[in-house]
PDB file of C-alpha atoms in Angstrom:
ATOM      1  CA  UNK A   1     -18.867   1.921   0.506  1.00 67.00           C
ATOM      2  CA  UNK A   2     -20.412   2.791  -2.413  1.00 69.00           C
ATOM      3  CA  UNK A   3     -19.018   0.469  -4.621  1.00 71.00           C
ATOM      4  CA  UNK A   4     -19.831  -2.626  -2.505  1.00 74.00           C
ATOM      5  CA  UNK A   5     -22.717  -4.463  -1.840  1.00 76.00           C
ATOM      6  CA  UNK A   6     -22.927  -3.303   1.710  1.00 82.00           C
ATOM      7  CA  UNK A   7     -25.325  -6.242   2.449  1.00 85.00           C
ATOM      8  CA  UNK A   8     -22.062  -8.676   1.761  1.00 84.00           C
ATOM      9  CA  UNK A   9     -20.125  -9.231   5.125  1.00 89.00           C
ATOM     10  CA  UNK A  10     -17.103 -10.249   3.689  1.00 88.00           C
ATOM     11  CA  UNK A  11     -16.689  -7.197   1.307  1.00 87.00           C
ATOM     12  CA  UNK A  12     -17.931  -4.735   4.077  1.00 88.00           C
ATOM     13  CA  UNK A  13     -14.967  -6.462   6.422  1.00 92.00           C
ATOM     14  CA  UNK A  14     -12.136  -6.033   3.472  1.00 91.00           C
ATOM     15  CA  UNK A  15     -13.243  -2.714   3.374  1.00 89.00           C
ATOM     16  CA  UNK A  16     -13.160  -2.395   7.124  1.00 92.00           C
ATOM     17  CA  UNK A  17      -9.616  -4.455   7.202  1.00 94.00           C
ATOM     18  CA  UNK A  18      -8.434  -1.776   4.771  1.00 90.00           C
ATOM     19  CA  UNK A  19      -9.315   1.607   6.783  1.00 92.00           C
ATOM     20  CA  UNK A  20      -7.824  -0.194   9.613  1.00 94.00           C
ATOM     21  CA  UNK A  21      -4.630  -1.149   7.303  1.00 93.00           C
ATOM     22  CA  UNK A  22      -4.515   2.550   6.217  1.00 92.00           C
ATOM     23  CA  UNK A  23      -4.389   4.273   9.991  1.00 93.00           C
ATOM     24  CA  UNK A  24      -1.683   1.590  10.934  1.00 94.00           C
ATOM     25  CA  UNK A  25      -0.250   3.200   7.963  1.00 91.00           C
ATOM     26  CA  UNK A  26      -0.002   6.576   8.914  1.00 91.00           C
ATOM     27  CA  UNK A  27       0.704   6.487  12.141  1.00 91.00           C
ATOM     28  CA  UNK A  28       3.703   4.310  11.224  1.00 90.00           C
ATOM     29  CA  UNK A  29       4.114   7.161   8.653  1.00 88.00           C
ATOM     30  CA  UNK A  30       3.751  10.238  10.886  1.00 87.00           C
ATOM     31  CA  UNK A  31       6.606   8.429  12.977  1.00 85.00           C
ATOM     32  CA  UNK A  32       9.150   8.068  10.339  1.00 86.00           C
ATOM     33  CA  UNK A  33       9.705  11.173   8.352  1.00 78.00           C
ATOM     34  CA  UNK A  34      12.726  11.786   6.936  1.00 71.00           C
ATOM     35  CA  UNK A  35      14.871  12.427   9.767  1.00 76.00           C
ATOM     36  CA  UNK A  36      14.842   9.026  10.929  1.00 81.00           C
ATOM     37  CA  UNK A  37      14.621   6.894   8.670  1.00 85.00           C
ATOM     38  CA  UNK A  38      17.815   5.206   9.483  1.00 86.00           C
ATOM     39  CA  UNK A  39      18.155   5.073  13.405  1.00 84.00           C
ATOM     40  CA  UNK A  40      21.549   5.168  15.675  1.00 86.00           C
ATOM     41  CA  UNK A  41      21.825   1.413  17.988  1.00 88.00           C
ATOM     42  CA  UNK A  42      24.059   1.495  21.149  1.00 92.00           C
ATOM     43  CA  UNK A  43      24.823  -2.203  22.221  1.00 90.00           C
ATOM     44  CA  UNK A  44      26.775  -1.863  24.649  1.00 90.00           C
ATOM     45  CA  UNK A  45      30.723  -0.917  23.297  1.00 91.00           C
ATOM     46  CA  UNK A  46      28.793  -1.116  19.656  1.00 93.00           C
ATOM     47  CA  UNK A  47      27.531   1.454  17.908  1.00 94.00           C
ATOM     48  CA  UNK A  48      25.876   1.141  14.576  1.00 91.00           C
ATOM     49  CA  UNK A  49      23.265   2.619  11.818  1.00 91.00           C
ATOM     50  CA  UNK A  50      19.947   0.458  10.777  1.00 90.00           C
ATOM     51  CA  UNK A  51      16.676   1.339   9.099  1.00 88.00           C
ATOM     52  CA  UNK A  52      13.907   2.113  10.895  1.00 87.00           C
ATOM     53  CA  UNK A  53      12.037  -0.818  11.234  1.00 88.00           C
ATOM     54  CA  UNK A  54       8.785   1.083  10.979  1.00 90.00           C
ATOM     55  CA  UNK A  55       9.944   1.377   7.532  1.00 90.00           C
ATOM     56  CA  UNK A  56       9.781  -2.220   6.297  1.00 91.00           C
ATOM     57  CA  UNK A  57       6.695  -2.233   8.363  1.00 94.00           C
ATOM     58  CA  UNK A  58       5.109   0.190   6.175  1.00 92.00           C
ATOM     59  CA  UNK A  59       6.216  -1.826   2.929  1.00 92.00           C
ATOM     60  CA  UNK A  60       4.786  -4.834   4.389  1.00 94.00           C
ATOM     61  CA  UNK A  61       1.295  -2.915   4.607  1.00 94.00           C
ATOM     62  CA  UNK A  62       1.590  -1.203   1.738  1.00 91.00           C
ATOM     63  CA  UNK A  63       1.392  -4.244  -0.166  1.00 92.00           C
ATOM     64  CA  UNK A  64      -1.548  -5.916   1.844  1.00 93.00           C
ATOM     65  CA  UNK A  65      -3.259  -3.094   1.082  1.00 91.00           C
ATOM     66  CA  UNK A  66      -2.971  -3.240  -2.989  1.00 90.00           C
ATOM     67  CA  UNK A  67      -3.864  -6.710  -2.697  1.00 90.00           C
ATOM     68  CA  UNK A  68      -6.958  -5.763  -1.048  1.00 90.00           C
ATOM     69  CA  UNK A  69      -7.851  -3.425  -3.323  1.00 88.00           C
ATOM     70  CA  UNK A  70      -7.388  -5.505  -6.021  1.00 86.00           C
ATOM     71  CA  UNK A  71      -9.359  -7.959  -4.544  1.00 86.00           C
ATOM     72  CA  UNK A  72     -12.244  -5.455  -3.986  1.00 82.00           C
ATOM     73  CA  UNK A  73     -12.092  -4.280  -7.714  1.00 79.00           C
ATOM     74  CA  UNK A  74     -10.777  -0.881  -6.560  1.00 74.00           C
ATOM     75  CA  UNK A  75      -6.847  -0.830  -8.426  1.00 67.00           C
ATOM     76  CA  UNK A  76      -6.059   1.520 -10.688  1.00 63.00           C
ATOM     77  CA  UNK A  77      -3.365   1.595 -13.366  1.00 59.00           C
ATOM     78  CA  UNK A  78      -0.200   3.660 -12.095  1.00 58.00           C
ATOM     79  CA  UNK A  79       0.040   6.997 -12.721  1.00 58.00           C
ATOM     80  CA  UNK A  80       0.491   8.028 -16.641  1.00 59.00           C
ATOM     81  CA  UNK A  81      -0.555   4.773 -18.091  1.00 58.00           C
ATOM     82  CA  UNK A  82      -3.451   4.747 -20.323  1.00 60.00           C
ATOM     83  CA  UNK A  83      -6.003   2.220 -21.118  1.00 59.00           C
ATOM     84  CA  UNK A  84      -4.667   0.220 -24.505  1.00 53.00           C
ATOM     85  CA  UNK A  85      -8.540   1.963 -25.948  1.00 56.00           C
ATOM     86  CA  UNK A  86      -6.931   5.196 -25.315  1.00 63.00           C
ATOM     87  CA  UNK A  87      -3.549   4.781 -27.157  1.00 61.00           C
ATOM     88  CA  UNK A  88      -5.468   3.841 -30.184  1.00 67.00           C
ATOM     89  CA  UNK A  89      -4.069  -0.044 -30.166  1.00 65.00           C
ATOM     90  CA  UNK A  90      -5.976  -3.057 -31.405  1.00 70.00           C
ATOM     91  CA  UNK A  91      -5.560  -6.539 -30.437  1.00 71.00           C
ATOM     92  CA  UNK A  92      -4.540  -6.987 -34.086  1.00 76.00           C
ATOM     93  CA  UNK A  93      -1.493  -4.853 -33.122  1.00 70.00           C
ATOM     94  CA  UNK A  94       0.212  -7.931 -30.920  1.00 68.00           C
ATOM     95  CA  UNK A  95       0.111 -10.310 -34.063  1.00 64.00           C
TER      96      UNK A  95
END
């Protein structure tokens, strides 16, 4: 919260919308672990092997949640990439 302007209702409610996003997350998480990821469906006579859906649910949030922190300001770079003022490159460099 400290990076917001906590007087701004719509950035305190993306920041609200994302807590909530997260503990969706992990409950979904804490119910899939790697034992079930795929599950066993009886239909009858049928018998067959599908992901979890809770999987693809997780995805799904995953994703709203990096486009609300990109919309907040809050992304980061992925692991092991450095800024290009790091690595020493100039603009010059693309040309």
């Amino acid at each position: 919260m400290e990076q917001i302007d906590v007087s701004n209702p719509v950035q305190v409610e993306k920041v609200e919308r994302y807590c909530t996003l997260a503990n969706v997350y992990y409950s979904l998480e804490k119910k899939v672990n790697s034992k079930n990821i795929l599950t066993e469906i009886k239909n009858g006579s049928q018998k067959y092997i599908k992901t979890n859906p809770a999987v693809s649910e997780m995805a799904k949030i995953n994703a709203q949640m990096i486009n609300l922190s990109k919309d907040m300001g809050l992304s980061a770079p992925p692991p092991g990439v450095k800024a290009l003022a790091e690595v020493g490159y100039k603009e010059s460099d693309l040309i």
